[in-house]
């Protein structure tokens, strides 16, 4: 069994980006990301801090808009529109979840597709499904990079994804399909889940339930990707996979923490640099 070290891979990606950004700056191009956060969701604060730290390390300018919990949809949309028009900004991101009463989908579709570095605007979602050049949603993008980093064959393999969220499961279907995998997606209404997961060459868990995937659900030598980030009562981070037991069966497995999480941030940085280059 080999661990796919997302932390190390993300470090290499950030280091390469740093060099690229230095070269862009010599040409007068300064990548810049604007992040909007509404309310003070605890987990979101951590994610936003990680994004700002990555920007600082790479040399991407970072601007943060912290809005009150009571912000109206009109106020949020008018800020997005202002940032859409700001030529110094290449990437815009609205951190989800938004407080009750604010519609994230409306926010995402208001972000200009050219600045939609999270890949959540329906234009980018559609382009991904047509296998056209676009901003790919960061978590699925990171998962593909992790598989590629170990030369894990995707073509012809059976990939099973547990979870069909708009930010992970659904875009990952397209990413894996574009790489010629045979893709099955499971969700809370799926029957005989364990029977399906046991047929997976590549199994991805994006559920949000600690240690949900147990060894009896996994085929020998499967590649297991754990997207889940769950905090235990003791404050420890655990994934959706029972790492200790599943790792004995898997050929490759991603840890939590230090797996998909850091890759998500790294791929956001890749997208911001891409947005800056698209503007050249
Ligand atoms: P959502 O809550 O949006 O989606 C969870 C999915 O799991 C749904 O499709 C749901 O099915 C499915 N599900 C829930 N219970 C079961 C069950 N018993 N059997 C089968 N399927 C089930 O979560 P997200 O996709 O946003 O996130 C999933 C996890 O990944 C979370 O822990 C989150 O924190 C983490 N995450 C990690 C990221 C990273 O960078 N590492 C990035 C984004 C998320 P249904 O659709 O039927 O409700």
Coordinates of C-alpha atoms and ligand atoms in Angstrom, one line a residue:
X1 CA 0.0 0.0 0.0
X2 CA 1.2 3.5 -0.9
X3 CA 0.0 6.7 0.6
X4 CA -0.7 9.5 -1.9
X5 CA 0.8 12.5 0.0
X6 CA -1.4 15.4 -1.0
X7 CA 0.5 17.8 1.3
X8 CA 3.8 17.1 -0.5
X9 CA 2.3 17.2 -4.0
X10 CA 0.6 20.5 -3.1
X11 CA 3.9 21.9 -1.9
X12 CA 5.5 21.0 -5.3
X13 CA 2.7 22.6 -7.2
X14 CA 2.9 25.8 -5.1
X15 CA 6.6 26.0 -5.6
X16 CA 6.3 25.6 -9.4
X17 CA 3.5 28.3 -9.4
X18 CA 5.8 30.6 -7.4
X19 CA 8.3 30.5 -10.2
X20 CA 5.6 31.0 -12.8
X21 CA 4.2 34.0 -11.0
X22 CA 7.7 35.6 -10.8
X23 CA 8.0 35.2 -14.6
X24 CA 4.5 36.7 -15.1
X25 CA 5.4 39.6 -12.9
X26 CA 8.4 40.3 -15.1
X27 CA 5.9 40.6 -18.0
X28 CA 3.8 43.0 -15.9
X29 CA 1.1 40.5 -14.9
X30 CA 0.2 40.3 -11.3
X31 CA -2.3 37.6 -10.4
X32 CA -4.9 38.6 -7.8
X33 CA -7.6 36.7 -6.0
X34 CA -10.7 38.2 -4.2
X35 CA -12.4 36.1 -1.6
X36 CA -15.8 36.9 -0.2
X37 CA -16.9 35.3 3.1
X38 CA -20.3 36.0 4.6
X39 CA -20.9 35.4 8.3
X40 CA -18.3 33.6 10.5
X41 CA -18.6 29.9 9.8
X42 CA -15.7 28.3 11.8
X43 CA -14.6 25.8 9.2
X44 CA -14.8 28.4 6.4
X45 CA -12.5 30.7 8.3
X46 CA -9.8 27.9 8.4
X47 CA -10.3 27.3 4.6
X48 CA -10.1 31.0 3.8
X49 CA -6.9 31.4 5.9
X50 CA -5.3 28.5 4.1
X51 CA -6.1 30.1 0.8
X52 CA -4.6 33.5 1.8
X53 CA -1.5 31.8 3.1
X54 CA -1.1 29.9 -0.2
X55 CA -1.5 33.2 -2.2
X56 CA 1.1 34.9 0.0
X57 CA 3.6 32.1 -0.5
X58 CA 3.2 32.1 -4.3
X59 CA 3.1 35.8 -4.8
X60 CA -0.6 36.1 -5.7
X61 CA -2.2 39.3 -4.4
X62 CA -5.1 38.5 -2.1
X63 CA -8.1 40.6 -1.1
X64 CA -10.6 39.5 1.5
X65 CA -14.2 40.7 1.9
X66 CA -15.7 39.7 5.2
X67 CA -19.4 40.5 5.2
X68 CA -21.8 40.5 8.0
X69 CA -24.2 37.5 8.6
X70 CA -27.0 40.0 7.9
X71 CA -25.8 40.8 4.4
X72 CA -28.6 40.8 1.8
X73 CA -28.4 39.0 -1.6
X74 CA -28.5 42.4 -3.4
X75 CA -25.5 43.6 -1.4
X76 CA -23.6 40.4 -2.1
X77 CA -24.4 40.5 -5.8
X78 CA -23.4 44.1 -6.1
X79 CA -20.0 43.3 -4.5
X80 CA -19.5 40.5 -7.0
X81 CA -20.4 42.7 -9.9
X82 CA -18.0 45.4 -8.7
X83 CA -15.2 42.8 -8.5
X84 CA -16.2 41.4 -12.0
X85 CA -15.5 44.9 -13.4
X86 CA -12.2 45.4 -11.5
X87 CA -9.5 44.7 -14.0
X88 CA -6.8 44.1 -11.4
X89 CA -8.7 41.1 -10.1
X90 CA -8.3 37.7 -12.0
X91 CA -10.2 35.4 -9.6
X92 CA -13.3 35.7 -7.5
X93 CA -14.4 33.2 -4.9
X94 CA -17.5 33.1 -2.7
X95 CA -16.8 30.9 0.3
X96 CA -19.6 28.5 1.0
X97 CA -21.7 27.7 2.9
X98 CA -23.5 31.1 2.9
X99 CA -25.8 32.0 5.8
X100 CA -29.5 31.0 5.5
X101 CA -31.4 33.3 3.1
X102 CA -28.5 33.7 0.7
X103 CA -28.5 31.6 -2.5
X104 CA -25.0 30.3 -3.3
X105 CA -26.1 29.3 -6.8
X106 CA -27.1 32.8 -7.6
X107 CA -23.8 34.1 -6.3
X108 CA -21.8 31.5 -8.3
X109 CA -23.6 32.3 -11.5
X110 CA -23.0 36.1 -11.0
X111 CA -19.2 35.6 -10.9
X112 CA -17.9 36.2 -14.4
X113 CA -17.0 32.8 -15.9
X114 CA -13.6 34.3 -16.7
X115 CA -12.9 34.9 -13.0
X116 CA -14.7 31.8 -11.7
X117 CA -11.6 30.1 -10.2
X118 CA -13.8 27.7 -8.2
X119 CA -15.4 26.4 -11.4
X120 CA -18.9 26.7 -10.0
X121 CA -20.5 29.1 -12.6
X122 CA -22.8 27.0 -14.8
X123 CA -20.8 28.1 -17.9
X124 CA -17.7 26.3 -16.5
X125 CA -19.8 23.4 -15.2
X126 CA -21.2 23.0 -18.8
X127 CA -17.8 23.3 -20.4
X128 CA -16.4 20.6 -18.1
X129 CA -19.2 18.3 -19.1
X130 CA -18.4 19.0 -22.8
X131 CA -14.7 18.4 -22.1
X132 CA -13.8 21.9 -23.1
X133 CA -11.1 24.2 -21.7
X134 CA -12.6 25.7 -18.5
X135 CA -12.0 26.3 -14.8
X136 CA -12.3 22.9 -13.2
X137 CA -13.7 22.8 -9.7
X138 CA -10.6 22.5 -7.4
X139 CA -11.3 19.3 -5.4
X140 CA -12.0 17.1 -8.4
X141 CA -9.1 18.7 -10.2
X142 CA -6.8 17.9 -7.3
X143 CA -8.0 14.3 -7.2
X144 CA -7.1 13.8 -10.8
X145 CA -3.6 15.4 -10.2
X146 CA -3.1 13.0 -7.3
X147 CA -4.0 10.0 -9.4
X148 CA -1.7 11.2 -12.2
X149 CA 1.2 11.9 -9.8
X150 CA 1.3 8.1 -9.1
X151 CA 0.7 7.1 -12.7
X152 CA -2.5 5.4 -11.7
X153 CA -4.4 4.3 -14.7
X154 CA -7.8 5.9 -15.0
X155 CA -8.8 4.9 -18.5
X156 CA -11.0 1.8 -18.6
X157 CA -11.1 1.6 -14.8
X158 CA -14.3 1.4 -12.8
X159 CA -14.5 4.6 -10.6
X160 CA -17.1 4.7 -7.9
X161 CA -17.9 8.0 -6.3
X162 CA -19.9 8.2 -3.1
X163 CA -21.5 11.6 -3.0
X164 CA -23.1 13.8 -5.6
X165 CA -22.6 17.3 -4.4
X166 CA -22.2 20.1 -6.9
X167 CA -18.8 20.9 -5.6
X168 CA -17.2 17.5 -5.4
X169 CA -19.2 14.4 -6.6
X170 CA -20.8 15.8 -9.8
X171 CA -17.8 17.6 -11.3
X172 CA -15.6 14.6 -10.4
X173 CA -18.0 12.4 -12.6
X174 CA -17.1 14.6 -15.6
X175 CA -13.3 14.7 -14.7
X176 CA -13.1 10.9 -14.5
X177 CA -15.3 10.4 -17.6
X178 CA -13.1 12.8 -19.5
X179 CA -10.2 10.5 -18.6
X180 CA -12.2 7.5 -20.0
X181 CA -13.1 5.8 -16.7
X182 CA -16.4 4.0 -16.3
X183 CA -18.0 6.0 -13.6
X184 CA -20.7 5.1 -11.1
X185 CA -22.0 7.6 -8.6
X186 CA -23.7 6.7 -5.4
X187 CA -25.7 8.8 -2.9
X188 CA -27.9 8.5 0.2
X189 CA -30.7 6.7 -1.8
X190 CA -28.3 4.1 -3.4
X191 CA -29.3 0.5 -2.6
X192 CA -26.7 -2.2 -1.9
X193 CA -23.9 0.5 -1.6
X194 CA -21.3 -2.0 -0.4
X195 CA -21.9 -4.3 -3.3
X196 CA -21.2 -1.4 -5.7
X197 CA -18.2 0.0 -3.9
X198 CA -16.6 -3.5 -3.9
X199 CA -16.5 -3.3 -7.7
X200 CA -14.5 -0.1 -7.7
X201 CA -10.9 0.1 -9.0
X202 CA -10.9 3.7 -7.8
X203 CA -13.2 4.5 -4.9
X204 CA -13.8 8.1 -3.9
X205 CA -15.6 9.0 -0.7
X206 CA -17.1 12.5 -0.5
X207 CA -19.9 12.0 2.1
X208 CA -19.1 13.9 5.2
X209 CA -19.5 10.9 7.6
X210 CA -16.5 9.9 9.7
X211 CA -15.1 6.4 8.8
X212 CA -18.1 5.6 6.7
X213 CA -16.1 3.5 4.2
X214 CA -15.1 0.3 6.0
X215 CA -12.8 -2.5 4.7
X216 CA -15.6 -4.8 3.7
X217 CA -16.8 -2.2 1.2
X218 CA -13.4 -2.1 -0.6
X219 CA -11.9 -4.4 -3.3
X220 CA -8.4 -5.7 -2.8
X221 CA -5.8 -3.3 -4.3
X222 CA -8.4 -0.6 -4.9
X223 CA -7.2 3.0 -5.1
X224 CA -9.1 4.9 -2.3
X225 CA -9.5 8.7 -2.3
X226 CA -10.9 10.2 0.9
X227 CA -12.4 13.7 0.4
X228 CA -14.2 13.8 3.8
X229 CA -13.2 16.3 6.5
X230 CA -14.9 15.5 9.7
X231 CA -14.0 16.9 13.2
X232 CA -14.4 14.4 16.1
X233 CA -15.5 15.5 19.5
X234 CA -11.9 15.6 20.6
X235 CA -11.2 18.1 17.8
X236 CA -9.3 15.6 15.6
X237 CA -9.8 15.6 11.8
X238 CA -10.9 12.3 10.2
X239 CA -11.9 11.4 6.8
X240 CA -14.9 9.4 5.4
X241 CA -12.7 6.3 5.2
X242 CA -11.7 4.0 8.1
X243 CA -8.0 4.6 7.2
X244 CA -6.5 2.1 9.6
X245 CA -8.4 -0.9 8.2
X246 CA -9.0 0.1 4.6
X247 CA -5.3 0.9 4.1
X248 CA -4.5 -2.8 4.6
X249 CA -6.5 -3.6 1.5
X250 CA -5.9 -0.6 -0.8
X251 CA -3.0 -0.3 -3.3
X252 CA -3.1 3.5 -2.8
X253 CA -4.9 5.6 -0.3
X254 CA -5.1 9.3 0.6
X255 CA -4.8 10.4 4.3
X256 CA -6.8 12.9 6.2
X257 CA -5.4 15.4 7.0
X258 CA -2.7 15.8 4.4
X259 CA -4.5 14.3 1.4
X260 CA -7.2 16.0 -0.8
X261 CA -7.5 19.1 1.4
X262 CA -4.1 20.7 0.6
X263 CA -4.6 19.7 -3.1
X264 CA -7.9 21.6 -3.3
X265 CA -6.1 24.8 -2.2
X266 CA -3.2 24.2 -4.6
X267 CA -5.5 23.7 -7.6
X268 CA -7.3 27.0 -6.7
X269 CA -3.9 28.6 -7.0
X270 CA -3.4 26.9 -10.4
X271 CA -6.8 28.3 -11.5
X272 CA -5.9 31.9 -10.4
X273 CA -2.7 31.8 -12.3
X274 CA -4.6 30.4 -15.3
X275 CA -7.1 33.3 -15.1
X276 CA -4.2 35.8 -15.0
X277 CA -2.6 34.2 -18.1
X278 CA -6.0 34.1 -19.9
X279 CA -6.0 37.9 -19.6
X280 CA -2.6 38.3 -21.3
Ligands
LIG1 P1 -22.6 17.2 0.8 O1 -23.2 17.1 2.1 O2 -23.0 18.3 -0.1 O3 -22.8 15.8 0.0 C1 -22.7 14.6 0.7 C2 -23.1 13.5 -0.3 O4 -23.0 12.3 0.4 C3 -24.5 13.6 -0.8 O5 -24.5 13.4 -2.2 C4 -25.3 12.6 -0.1 O6 -26.3 12.0 -0.8 C5 -24.2 11.5 0.2 N1 -24.5 10.7 1.3 C6 -24.8 11.1 2.5 N2 -25.1 10.0 3.3 C7 -24.9 8.9 2.5 C8 -25.0 7.5 2.8 N3 -25.4 7.1 3.9 N4 -24.7 6.7 1.7 C9 -24.4 7.2 0.5 N5 -24.2 8.5 0.3 C10 -24.5 9.4 1.3 O7 -21.0 17.2 1.0 P2 -19.8 17.7 0.2 O8 -19.7 17.0 -1.1 O9 -19.7 19.2 0.2 O10 -18.6 17.3 1.1 C11 -18.4 15.9 1.4 C12 -17.3 15.8 2.4 O11 -16.1 16.3 1.8 C13 -17.4 16.7 3.7 O12 -16.8 16.0 4.8 C14 -16.6 17.9 3.4 O13 -16.2 18.6 4.5 C15 -15.5 17.4 2.5 N6 -14.9 18.3 1.6 C16 -13.6 18.3 1.5 C17 -12.9 19.1 0.6 C18 -11.5 19.0 0.5 O14 -10.8 19.8 0.0 N7 -10.9 17.9 1.0 C19 -13.7 20.0 -0.3 C20 -15.1 19.9 -0.2 C21 -15.7 19.1 0.7 P3 -27.6 12.8 -1.2 O15 -27.2 13.6 -2.4 O16 -28.6 11.7 -1.6 O17 -28.0 13.6 0.0

